[in-house]
Amino acid sequence: MKMEDVSLSSMDNSKMEGFAQEILSDLVEDACLGLCFEVHRAVKQGYFFMDDTDQESMKDFEIVDQPGVDIFGQVYNQWKNKECVCPNCSRSIAASRFAPHLEKCLGMGRNSSRIANRRIASGNNTNKSESDQEDNDDVNDNDWSYGAEKKAKKRKSDKNPNSPRRSKSMKHKND
Amino acid sequence: MVCGTAGNKQQQREINMSKESQMRAAINQKLIEMGERERLKELLRAKLIECGWRDQLKALCKEVIKEKGIENVTVEDLVAGVTPKGRALVPDSVKKELLQRIRAFLAQHST
């Protein structure tokens, strides 16, 4: 009788199934052992019981599930309707409009430096304080690319320099 | 050669069995070398966490610890106390999925 080469045909399906079960069993045992080792270490190092506290403290920090309130129990849209006083122009501004207003009011931030640059490029006389602020912006503004600004300046001089309307393409250029 | 037939049959069976264990060893080796065993382990781990098995077992561990005391509990205590139930608690769906992958691997790599 000829000796057959070792191949799948020498192991029938039930044996293959048994083999697969064995492999699974090994894997499950690995998982159990892994867990036991982790737990044991946690116990001996003292951090196993860390998230158990007394019942009272547990109640204090329970997740809140009420309407109008976040999971900590804080009201989350109470700042929507508040108004803030601008330190620069002393106007009362709505909270959600406050940051953009400050940007323009103080002359800092990307948009206002762009407006200022455009005014300069179109040949208007600017006072010294404005150009100083603009220099600061160049240094501080990390996401502002000088190359793009040069391109923008060039394009603007082609158009009507006295037009007050901001072009849309420039607005979205550096976004 | 009549008296030799029974002996030959026994021998043949033994040879078949060792071929089989050779084959199992070869497949196991492939499983490890190709990284598939590691992937299967990860898959199993993820599934067991998902289905809450890990938390169940942790709770069982707590009981063992409370029984033996934090100072005295050993790894063997935990293993002995928790592994048998751990095996039983694996959900059938997880077992099925793992077995599918294992069978696929065996079918692909057993020649």
PDB file of C-alpha atoms in Angstrom:
ATOM      1  CA  MET A   1       0.000   0.000   0.000  1.00  0.00           C
ATOM      2  CA  LYS A   2       1.451   3.282  -1.031  1.00  0.00           C
ATOM      3  CA  MET A   3       2.153   5.865   1.674  1.00  0.00           C
ATOM      4  CA  GLU A   4       0.189   8.975   0.839  1.00  0.00           C
ATOM      5  CA  ASP A   5       1.637  12.398   1.276  1.00  0.00           C
ATOM      6  CA  VAL A   6       0.434  14.304   4.264  1.00  0.00           C
ATOM      7  CA  SER A   7      -2.500  16.322   3.024  1.00  0.00           C
ATOM      8  CA  LEU A   8      -5.911  17.483   3.938  1.00  0.00           C
ATOM      9  CA  SER A   9      -7.440  14.308   2.659  1.00  0.00           C
ATOM     10  CA  SER A  10      -5.749  12.369   5.415  1.00  0.00           C
ATOM     11  CA  MET A  11      -7.768  14.314   7.974  1.00  0.00           C
ATOM     12  CA  ASP A  12     -11.479  14.033   7.518  1.00  0.00           C
ATOM     13  CA  ASN A  13     -13.961  16.750   8.305  1.00  0.00           C
ATOM     14  CA  SER A  14     -14.771  15.717  11.829  1.00  0.00           C
ATOM     15  CA  LYS A  15     -11.120  15.754  12.711  1.00  0.00           C
ATOM     16  CA  MET A  16     -10.741  19.196  11.170  1.00  0.00           C
ATOM     17  CA  GLU A  17     -13.686  20.383  13.196  1.00  0.00           C
ATOM     18  CA  GLY A  18     -12.169  18.921  16.327  1.00  0.00           C
ATOM     19  CA  PHE A  19      -8.924  20.664  15.522  1.00  0.00           C
ATOM     20  CA  ALA A  20     -10.705  23.965  15.023  1.00  0.00           C
ATOM     21  CA  GLN A  21     -12.478  23.561  18.342  1.00  0.00           C
ATOM     22  CA  GLU A  22      -9.182  22.857  19.984  1.00  0.00           C
ATOM     23  CA  ILE A  23      -7.683  26.036  18.597  1.00  0.00           C
ATOM     24  CA  LEU A  24     -10.690  27.993  19.789  1.00  0.00           C
ATOM     25  CA  SER A  25     -10.410  26.439  23.186  1.00  0.00           C
ATOM     26  CA  ASP A  26      -6.783  27.491  23.418  1.00  0.00           C
ATOM     27  CA  LEU A  27      -7.671  31.030  22.452  1.00  0.00           C
ATOM     28  CA  VAL A  28     -10.442  31.250  25.034  1.00  0.00           C
ATOM     29  CA  GLU A  29      -8.121  29.906  27.688  1.00  0.00           C
ATOM     30  CA  ASP A  30      -5.538  32.509  26.721  1.00  0.00           C
ATOM     31  CA  ALA A  31      -8.167  35.186  27.132  1.00  0.00           C
ATOM     32  CA  CYS A  32      -9.170  33.876  30.573  1.00  0.00           C
ATOM     33  CA  LEU A  33      -5.588  33.640  31.758  1.00  0.00           C
ATOM     34  CA  GLY A  34      -4.850  37.086  30.433  1.00  0.00           C
ATOM     35  CA  LEU A  35      -7.729  38.482  32.400  1.00  0.00           C
ATOM     36  CA  CYS A  36      -6.675  36.671  35.577  1.00  0.00           C
ATOM     37  CA  PHE A  37      -3.169  38.024  35.320  1.00  0.00           C
ATOM     38  CA  GLU A  38      -4.441  41.545  34.749  1.00  0.00           C
ATOM     39  CA  VAL A  39      -6.802  41.322  37.684  1.00  0.00           C
ATOM     40  CA  HIS A  40      -4.175  39.818  39.937  1.00  0.00           C
ATOM     41  CA  ARG A  41      -1.742  42.580  39.147  1.00  0.00           C
ATOM     42  CA  ALA A  42      -4.422  45.191  39.702  1.00  0.00           C
ATOM     43  CA  VAL A  43      -5.253  43.695  43.059  1.00  0.00           C
ATOM     44  CA  LYS A  44      -1.665  43.530  44.228  1.00  0.00           C
ATOM     45  CA  GLN A  45      -0.851  47.004  42.952  1.00  0.00           C
ATOM     46  CA  GLY A  46      -3.919  48.313  44.665  1.00  0.00           C
ATOM     47  CA  TYR A  47      -5.920  49.736  41.800  1.00  0.00           C
ATOM     48  CA  PHE A  48      -8.485  47.019  41.287  1.00  0.00           C
ATOM     49  CA  PHE A  49     -11.125  48.506  43.525  1.00  0.00           C
ATOM     50  CA  MET A  50     -10.459  52.084  42.553  1.00  0.00           C
ATOM     51  CA  ASP A  51     -13.758  52.842  40.877  1.00  0.00           C
ATOM     52  CA  ASP A  52     -15.874  51.491  43.672  1.00  0.00           C
ATOM     53  CA  THR A  53     -16.833  54.129  46.163  1.00  0.00           C
ATOM     54  CA  ASP A  54     -19.571  54.318  48.722  1.00  0.00           C
ATOM     55  CA  GLN A  55     -23.134  54.432  47.538  1.00  0.00           C
ATOM     56  CA  GLU A  56     -23.629  58.066  48.403  1.00  0.00           C
ATOM     57  CA  SER A  57     -20.800  59.338  46.247  1.00  0.00           C
ATOM     58  CA  MET A  58     -21.965  57.117  43.426  1.00  0.00           C
ATOM     59  CA  LYS A  59     -25.350  58.811  43.577  1.00  0.00           C
ATOM     60  CA  ASP A  60     -23.854  62.275  43.504  1.00  0.00           C
ATOM     61  CA  PHE A  61     -22.222  61.688  40.152  1.00  0.00           C
ATOM     62  CA  GLU A  62     -24.884  59.699  38.403  1.00  0.00           C
ATOM     63  CA  ILE A  63     -25.575  60.544  34.795  1.00  0.00           C
ATOM     64  CA  VAL A  64     -28.381  63.065  34.476  1.00  0.00           C
ATOM     65  CA  ASP A  65     -31.008  62.401  31.852  1.00  0.00           C
ATOM     66  CA  GLN A  66     -33.353  65.372  31.890  1.00  0.00           C
ATOM     67  CA  PRO A  67     -34.401  67.607  29.049  1.00  0.00           C
ATOM     68  CA  GLY A  68     -32.698  70.965  28.719  1.00  0.00           C
ATOM     69  CA  VAL A  69     -29.789  69.826  30.810  1.00  0.00           C
ATOM     70  CA  ASP A  70     -26.532  68.029  29.962  1.00  0.00           C
ATOM     71  CA  ILE A  71     -25.354  64.819  31.605  1.00  0.00           C
ATOM     72  CA  PHE A  72     -23.687  66.718  34.419  1.00  0.00           C
ATOM     73  CA  GLY A  73     -26.883  68.531  35.216  1.00  0.00           C
ATOM     74  CA  GLN A  74     -25.732  71.887  33.894  1.00  0.00           C
ATOM     75  CA  VAL A  75     -27.936  74.008  31.701  1.00  0.00           C
ATOM     76  CA  TYR A  76     -26.116  74.188  28.420  1.00  0.00           C
ATOM     77  CA  ASN A  77     -27.624  77.043  26.492  1.00  0.00           C
ATOM     78  CA  GLN A  78     -27.643  79.631  29.187  1.00  0.00           C
ATOM     79  CA  TRP A  79     -24.858  81.561  27.495  1.00  0.00           C
ATOM     80  CA  LYS A  80     -26.687  81.901  24.215  1.00  0.00           C
ATOM     81  CA  ASN A  81     -28.724  84.905  25.192  1.00  0.00           C
ATOM     82  CA  LYS A  82     -26.224  86.676  27.383  1.00  0.00           C
ATOM     83  CA  GLU A  83     -24.715  89.921  26.326  1.00  0.00           C
ATOM     84  CA  CYS A  84     -21.150  91.065  26.841  1.00  0.00           C
ATOM     85  CA  VAL A  85     -19.714  94.529  26.944  1.00  0.00           C
ATOM     86  CA  CYS A  86     -16.893  95.110  24.494  1.00  0.00           C
ATOM     87  CA  PRO A  87     -13.826  96.512  26.289  1.00  0.00           C
ATOM     88  CA  ASN A  88     -12.874  98.468  23.196  1.00  0.00           C
ATOM     89  CA  CYS A  89     -15.987 100.237  22.014  1.00  0.00           C
ATOM     90  CA  SER A  90     -18.089  99.659  25.147  1.00  0.00           C
ATOM     91  CA  ARG A  91     -20.996  98.321  23.177  1.00  0.00           C
ATOM     92  CA  SER A  92     -23.177  95.504  24.372  1.00  0.00           C
ATOM     93  CA  ILE A  93     -22.782  92.551  22.022  1.00  0.00           C
ATOM     94  CA  ALA A  94     -24.548  89.186  21.930  1.00  0.00           C
ATOM     95  CA  ALA A  95     -22.326  86.349  23.204  1.00  0.00           C
ATOM     96  CA  SER A  96     -22.299  84.377  19.974  1.00  0.00           C
ATOM     97  CA  ARG A  97     -21.299  87.429  17.976  1.00  0.00           C
ATOM     98  CA  PHE A  98     -18.743  88.545  20.498  1.00  0.00           C
ATOM     99  CA  ALA A  99     -15.611  86.933  19.091  1.00  0.00           C
ATOM    100  CA  PRO A 100     -16.041  88.121  15.506  1.00  0.00           C
ATOM    101  CA  HIS A 101     -16.895  91.573  16.791  1.00  0.00           C
ATOM    102  CA  LEU A 102     -13.736  91.709  18.885  1.00  0.00           C
ATOM    103  CA  GLU A 103     -11.720  90.611  15.893  1.00  0.00           C
ATOM    104  CA  LYS A 104     -12.839  93.590  13.868  1.00  0.00           C
ATOM    105  CA  CYS A 105     -13.022  95.996  16.742  1.00  0.00           C
ATOM    106  CA  LEU A 106      -9.463  95.412  17.951  1.00  0.00           C
ATOM    107  CA  GLY A 107      -8.046  95.029  14.463  1.00  0.00           C
ATOM    108  CA  MET A 108      -6.580  91.562  15.107  1.00  0.00           C
ATOM    109  CA  GLY A 109      -7.324  88.221  13.504  1.00  0.00           C
ATOM    110  CA  ARG A 110      -7.181  87.078   9.907  1.00  0.00           C
ATOM    111  CA  ASN A 111     -10.108  88.939   8.375  1.00  0.00           C
ATOM    112  CA  SER A 112      -9.338  92.357   9.742  1.00  0.00           C
ATOM    113  CA  SER A 113      -5.690  92.159   8.725  1.00  0.00           C
ATOM    114  CA  ARG A 114      -6.824  91.192   5.260  1.00  0.00           C
ATOM    115  CA  ILE A 115      -9.124  94.183   5.075  1.00  0.00           C
ATOM    116  CA  ALA A 116      -6.335  96.426   6.290  1.00  0.00           C
ATOM    117  CA  ASN A 117      -3.911  95.010   3.725  1.00  0.00           C
ATOM    118  CA  ARG A 118      -6.390  95.509   0.978  1.00  0.00           C
ATOM    119  CA  ARG A 119      -6.826  99.122   1.921  1.00  0.00           C
ATOM    120  CA  ILE A 120      -3.092  99.593   1.811  1.00  0.00           C
ATOM    121  CA  ALA A 121      -2.761  97.804  -1.508  1.00  0.00           C
ATOM    122  CA  SER A 122      -5.388 100.012  -3.044  1.00  0.00           C
ATOM    123  CA  GLY A 123      -3.246 103.020  -2.240  1.00  0.00           C
ATOM    124  CA  ASN A 124      -5.207 104.585   0.577  1.00  0.00           C
ATOM    125  CA  ASN A 125      -3.234 106.423   3.217  1.00  0.00           C
ATOM    126  CA  THR A 126      -3.256 104.493   6.451  1.00  0.00           C
ATOM    127  CA  ASN A 127      -2.295 105.819   9.822  1.00  0.00           C
ATOM    128  CA  LYS A 128       0.727 104.388  11.593  1.00  0.00           C
ATOM    129  CA  SER A 129      -1.069 102.414  14.284  1.00  0.00           C
ATOM    130  CA  GLU A 130      -2.862 100.285  11.723  1.00  0.00           C
ATOM    131  CA  SER A 131       0.306  99.297   9.896  1.00  0.00           C
ATOM    132  CA  ASP A 132       1.935  98.430  13.207  1.00  0.00           C
ATOM    133  CA  GLN A 133      -0.861  96.092  14.116  1.00  0.00           C
ATOM    134  CA  GLU A 134      -0.582  94.543  10.721  1.00  0.00           C
ATOM    135  CA  ASP A 135       3.094  93.799  11.274  1.00  0.00           C
ATOM    136  CA  ASN A 136       2.270  92.068  14.504  1.00  0.00           C
ATOM    137  CA  ASP A 137      -0.239  89.964  12.682  1.00  0.00           C
ATOM    138  CA  ASP A 138       2.368  88.854  10.207  1.00  0.00           C
ATOM    139  CA  VAL A 139       4.516  87.568  13.005  1.00  0.00           C
ATOM    140  CA  ASN A 140       1.826  86.021  15.181  1.00  0.00           C
ATOM    141  CA  ASP A 141      -0.436  84.473  12.639  1.00  0.00           C
ATOM    142  CA  ASN A 142       0.799  80.965  12.032  1.00  0.00           C
ATOM    143  CA  ASP A 143      -1.757  79.794   9.549  1.00  0.00           C
ATOM    144  CA  TRP A 144      -1.469  82.842   7.320  1.00  0.00           C
ATOM    145  CA  SER A 145       0.594  82.248   4.248  1.00  0.00           C
ATOM    146  CA  TYR A 146       2.512  85.190   2.942  1.00  0.00           C
ATOM    147  CA  GLY A 147       2.583  83.838  -0.607  1.00  0.00           C
ATOM    148  CA  ALA A 148      -1.176  83.666  -0.791  1.00  0.00           C
ATOM    149  CA  GLU A 149      -1.465  87.174   0.529  1.00  0.00           C
ATOM    150  CA  LYS A 150       0.919  88.461  -2.140  1.00  0.00           C
ATOM    151  CA  LYS A 151      -1.204  86.845  -4.791  1.00  0.00           C
ATOM    152  CA  ALA A 152      -4.285  88.366  -3.229  1.00  0.00           C
ATOM    153  CA  LYS A 153      -2.734  91.812  -3.188  1.00  0.00           C
ATOM    154  CA  LYS A 154      -1.862  91.542  -6.854  1.00  0.00           C
ATOM    155  CA  ARG A 155      -5.349  90.524  -7.813  1.00  0.00           C
ATOM    156  CA  LYS A 156      -6.975  93.281  -5.890  1.00  0.00           C
ATOM    157  CA  SER A 157      -5.082  95.997  -7.702  1.00  0.00           C
ATOM    158  CA  ASP A 158      -6.613  94.769 -10.935  1.00  0.00           C
ATOM    159  CA  LYS A 159     -10.085  95.425  -9.684  1.00  0.00           C
ATOM    160  CA  ASN A 160     -11.641  98.715  -8.771  1.00  0.00           C
ATOM    161  CA  PRO A 161      -9.709  99.850  -5.686  1.00  0.00           C
ATOM    162  CA  ASN A 162     -12.578 101.939  -4.412  1.00  0.00           C
ATOM    163  CA  SER A 163     -15.098  99.151  -4.327  1.00  0.00           C
ATOM    164  CA  PRO A 164     -16.198  98.536  -0.743  1.00  0.00           C
ATOM    165  CA  ARG A 165     -17.389  95.018  -1.526  1.00  0.00           C
ATOM    166  CA  ARG A 166     -15.222  92.161  -0.339  1.00  0.00           C
ATOM    167  CA  SER A 167     -14.649  89.587  -3.047  1.00  0.00           C
ATOM    168  CA  LYS A 168     -15.909  86.133  -2.100  1.00  0.00           C
ATOM    169  CA  SER A 169     -12.902  84.287  -3.488  1.00  0.00           C
ATOM    170  CA  MET A 170     -10.536  86.119  -1.169  1.00  0.00           C
ATOM    171  CA  LYS A 171     -12.703  85.475   1.810  1.00  0.00           C
ATOM    172  CA  HIS A 172     -12.396  81.722   1.394  1.00  0.00           C
ATOM    173  CA  LYS A 173      -8.848  81.602   0.152  1.00  0.00           C
ATOM    174  CA  ASN A 174      -7.029  80.824   3.359  1.00  0.00           C
ATOM    175  CA  ASP A 175      -9.747  78.831   5.066  1.00  0.00           C
TER     176      ASP A 175
ATOM    177  CA  MET B   1       1.095 -13.727   6.888  1.00  0.00           C
ATOM    178  CA  VAL B   2      -2.235 -13.949   8.650  1.00  0.00           C
ATOM    179  CA  CYS B   3      -0.856 -13.278  12.132  1.00  0.00           C
ATOM    180  CA  GLY B   4       0.957 -10.188  10.860  1.00  0.00           C
ATOM    181  CA  THR B   5      -2.168  -8.416   9.592  1.00  0.00           C
ATOM    182  CA  ALA B   6      -3.420  -7.251  13.005  1.00  0.00           C
ATOM    183  CA  GLY B   7       0.012  -5.867  13.855  1.00  0.00           C
ATOM    184  CA  ASN B   8       0.224  -4.069  10.560  1.00  0.00           C
ATOM    185  CA  LYS B   9      -3.152  -2.497  11.100  1.00  0.00           C
ATOM    186  CA  GLN B  10      -2.110  -1.206  14.501  1.00  0.00           C
ATOM    187  CA  GLN B  11       1.080   0.155  13.066  1.00  0.00           C
ATOM    188  CA  GLN B  12      -0.795   1.805  10.233  1.00  0.00           C
ATOM    189  CA  ARG B  13      -3.121   3.472  12.689  1.00  0.00           C
ATOM    190  CA  GLU B  14      -0.207   4.757  14.708  1.00  0.00           C
ATOM    191  CA  ILE B  15       1.482   6.085  11.603  1.00  0.00           C
ATOM    192  CA  ASN B  16      -1.722   7.816  10.592  1.00  0.00           C
ATOM    193  CA  MET B  17      -2.049   9.337  14.015  1.00  0.00           C
ATOM    194  CA  SER B  18       1.462  10.683  14.058  1.00  0.00           C
ATOM    195  CA  LYS B  19       0.941  12.041  10.557  1.00  0.00           C
ATOM    196  CA  GLU B  20      -2.106  13.734  11.916  1.00  0.00           C
ATOM    197  CA  SER B  21      -0.286  15.229  14.858  1.00  0.00           C
ATOM    198  CA  GLN B  22       2.504  16.258  12.512  1.00  0.00           C
ATOM    199  CA  MET B  23      -0.041  17.998  10.429  1.00  0.00           C
ATOM    200  CA  ARG B  24      -1.594  19.696  13.430  1.00  0.00           C
ATOM    201  CA  ALA B  25       1.814  20.878  14.525  1.00  0.00           C
ATOM    202  CA  ALA B  26       2.515  22.213  11.058  1.00  0.00           C
ATOM    203  CA  ILE B  27      -0.760  24.110  10.955  1.00  0.00           C
ATOM    204  CA  ASN B  28      -0.246  25.503  14.435  1.00  0.00           C
ATOM    205  CA  GLN B  29       3.142  26.729  13.384  1.00  0.00           C
ATOM    206  CA  LYS B  30       1.699  28.387  10.304  1.00  0.00           C
ATOM    207  CA  LEU B  31      -0.986  29.965  12.428  1.00  0.00           C
ATOM    208  CA  ILE B  32       1.632  31.606  14.580  1.00  0.00           C
ATOM    209  CA  GLU B  33       4.155  32.465  11.898  1.00  0.00           C
ATOM    210  CA  MET B  34       1.620  34.156   9.669  1.00  0.00           C
ATOM    211  CA  GLY B  35       0.374  36.246  12.543  1.00  0.00           C
ATOM    212  CA  GLU B  36      -3.080  34.769  12.287  1.00  0.00           C
ATOM    213  CA  ARG B  37      -3.132  33.485  15.849  1.00  0.00           C
ATOM    214  CA  GLU B  38      -2.367  36.972  17.115  1.00  0.00           C
ATOM    215  CA  ARG B  39      -5.135  38.426  14.965  1.00  0.00           C
ATOM    216  CA  LEU B  40      -7.555  35.801  16.216  1.00  0.00           C
ATOM    217  CA  LYS B  41      -6.593  36.604  19.792  1.00  0.00           C
ATOM    218  CA  GLU B  42      -7.257  40.288  19.203  1.00  0.00           C
ATOM    219  CA  LEU B  43     -10.559  39.572  17.535  1.00  0.00           C
ATOM    220  CA  LEU B  44     -11.636  37.353  20.385  1.00  0.00           C
ATOM    221  CA  ARG B  45     -10.569  39.909  22.954  1.00  0.00           C
ATOM    222  CA  ALA B  46     -12.514  42.673  21.237  1.00  0.00           C
ATOM    223  CA  LYS B  47     -15.644  40.548  20.925  1.00  0.00           C
ATOM    224  CA  LEU B  48     -15.483  39.449  24.527  1.00  0.00           C
ATOM    225  CA  ILE B  49     -15.207  43.003  25.762  1.00  0.00           C
ATOM    226  CA  GLU B  50     -18.096  44.071  23.530  1.00  0.00           C
ATOM    227  CA  CYS B  51     -20.458  41.444  24.805  1.00  0.00           C
ATOM    228  CA  GLY B  52     -19.680  42.132  28.447  1.00  0.00           C
ATOM    229  CA  TRP B  53     -17.926  38.879  29.105  1.00  0.00           C
ATOM    230  CA  ARG B  54     -14.919  40.638  30.495  1.00  0.00           C
ATOM    231  CA  ASP B  55     -17.006  42.551  33.006  1.00  0.00           C
ATOM    232  CA  GLN B  56     -18.802  39.395  34.051  1.00  0.00           C
ATOM    233  CA  LEU B  57     -15.526  37.680  34.706  1.00  0.00           C
ATOM    234  CA  LYS B  58     -14.183  40.655  36.589  1.00  0.00           C
ATOM    235  CA  ALA B  59     -17.190  40.405  38.869  1.00  0.00           C
ATOM    236  CA  LEU B  60     -16.416  36.739  39.433  1.00  0.00           C
ATOM    237  CA  CYS B  61     -12.849  37.672  40.231  1.00  0.00           C
ATOM    238  CA  LYS B  62     -14.117  40.127  42.827  1.00  0.00           C
ATOM    239  CA  GLU B  63     -15.895  37.308  44.583  1.00  0.00           C
ATOM    240  CA  VAL B  64     -12.786  35.172  44.665  1.00  0.00           C
ATOM    241  CA  ILE B  65     -10.810  38.101  46.010  1.00  0.00           C
ATOM    242  CA  LYS B  66     -13.325  38.848  48.706  1.00  0.00           C
ATOM    243  CA  GLU B  67     -13.256  35.218  49.684  1.00  0.00           C
ATOM    244  CA  LYS B  68      -9.514  34.812  49.850  1.00  0.00           C
ATOM    245  CA  GLY B  69      -8.607  38.303  50.893  1.00  0.00           C
ATOM    246  CA  ILE B  70      -6.565  40.825  48.954  1.00  0.00           C
ATOM    247  CA  GLU B  71      -3.325  39.914  50.645  1.00  0.00           C
ATOM    248  CA  ASN B  72      -3.567  36.199  50.062  1.00  0.00           C
ATOM    249  CA  VAL B  73      -5.171  35.775  46.690  1.00  0.00           C
ATOM    250  CA  THR B  74      -2.929  34.165  44.113  1.00  0.00           C
ATOM    251  CA  VAL B  75      -3.084  33.844  40.368  1.00  0.00           C
ATOM    252  CA  GLU B  76      -3.927  30.197  40.794  1.00  0.00           C
ATOM    253  CA  ASP B  77      -6.900  31.083  42.953  1.00  0.00           C
ATOM    254  CA  LEU B  78      -8.237  33.370  40.284  1.00  0.00           C
ATOM    255  CA  VAL B  79      -7.558  30.991  37.444  1.00  0.00           C
ATOM    256  CA  ALA B  80      -9.134  28.055  39.220  1.00  0.00           C
ATOM    257  CA  GLY B  81     -12.089  30.083  40.358  1.00  0.00           C
ATOM    258  CA  VAL B  82     -12.836  31.833  37.139  1.00  0.00           C
ATOM    259  CA  THR B  83     -11.650  29.913  34.077  1.00  0.00           C
ATOM    260  CA  PRO B  84     -14.277  27.164  34.013  1.00  0.00           C
ATOM    261  CA  LYS B  85     -17.101  29.675  34.182  1.00  0.00           C
ATOM    262  CA  GLY B  86     -15.245  31.865  31.732  1.00  0.00           C
ATOM    263  CA  ARG B  87     -15.273  29.148  29.140  1.00  0.00           C
ATOM    264  CA  ALA B  88     -18.967  28.529  29.646  1.00  0.00           C
ATOM    265  CA  LEU B  89     -19.877  32.200  29.439  1.00  0.00           C
ATOM    266  CA  VAL B  90     -18.475  32.834  25.980  1.00  0.00           C
ATOM    267  CA  PRO B  91     -21.508  33.633  23.799  1.00  0.00           C
ATOM    268  CA  ASP B  92     -22.303  31.264  20.974  1.00  0.00           C
ATOM    269  CA  SER B  93     -22.188  34.016  18.383  1.00  0.00           C
ATOM    270  CA  VAL B  94     -18.615  34.817  19.322  1.00  0.00           C
ATOM    271  CA  LYS B  95     -17.642  31.161  19.194  1.00  0.00           C
ATOM    272  CA  LYS B  96     -19.283  30.812  15.801  1.00  0.00           C
ATOM    273  CA  GLU B  97     -17.445  33.742  14.335  1.00  0.00           C
ATOM    274  CA  LEU B  98     -14.080  32.617  15.605  1.00  0.00           C
ATOM    275  CA  LEU B  99     -14.660  29.074  14.402  1.00  0.00           C
ATOM    276  CA  GLN B 100     -15.533  30.350  10.950  1.00  0.00           C
ATOM    277  CA  ARG B 101     -12.263  32.152  10.696  1.00  0.00           C
ATOM    278  CA  ILE B 102     -10.322  29.225  12.028  1.00  0.00           C
ATOM    279  CA  ARG B 103     -11.953  26.808   9.608  1.00  0.00           C
ATOM    280  CA  ALA B 104     -11.247  29.148   6.732  1.00  0.00           C
ATOM    281  CA  PHE B 105      -7.617  29.277   7.713  1.00  0.00           C
ATOM    282  CA  LEU B 106      -7.403  25.518   8.026  1.00  0.00           C
ATOM    283  CA  ALA B 107      -9.032  24.998   4.673  1.00  0.00           C
ATOM    284  CA  GLN B 108      -6.656  27.424   3.061  1.00  0.00           C
ATOM    285  CA  HIS B 109      -3.457  26.247   4.605  1.00  0.00           C
ATOM    286  CA  SER B 110      -3.662  22.571   5.303  1.00  0.00           C
ATOM    287  CA  THR B 111      -2.031  21.253   2.121  1.00  0.00           C
TER     288      THR B 111
END
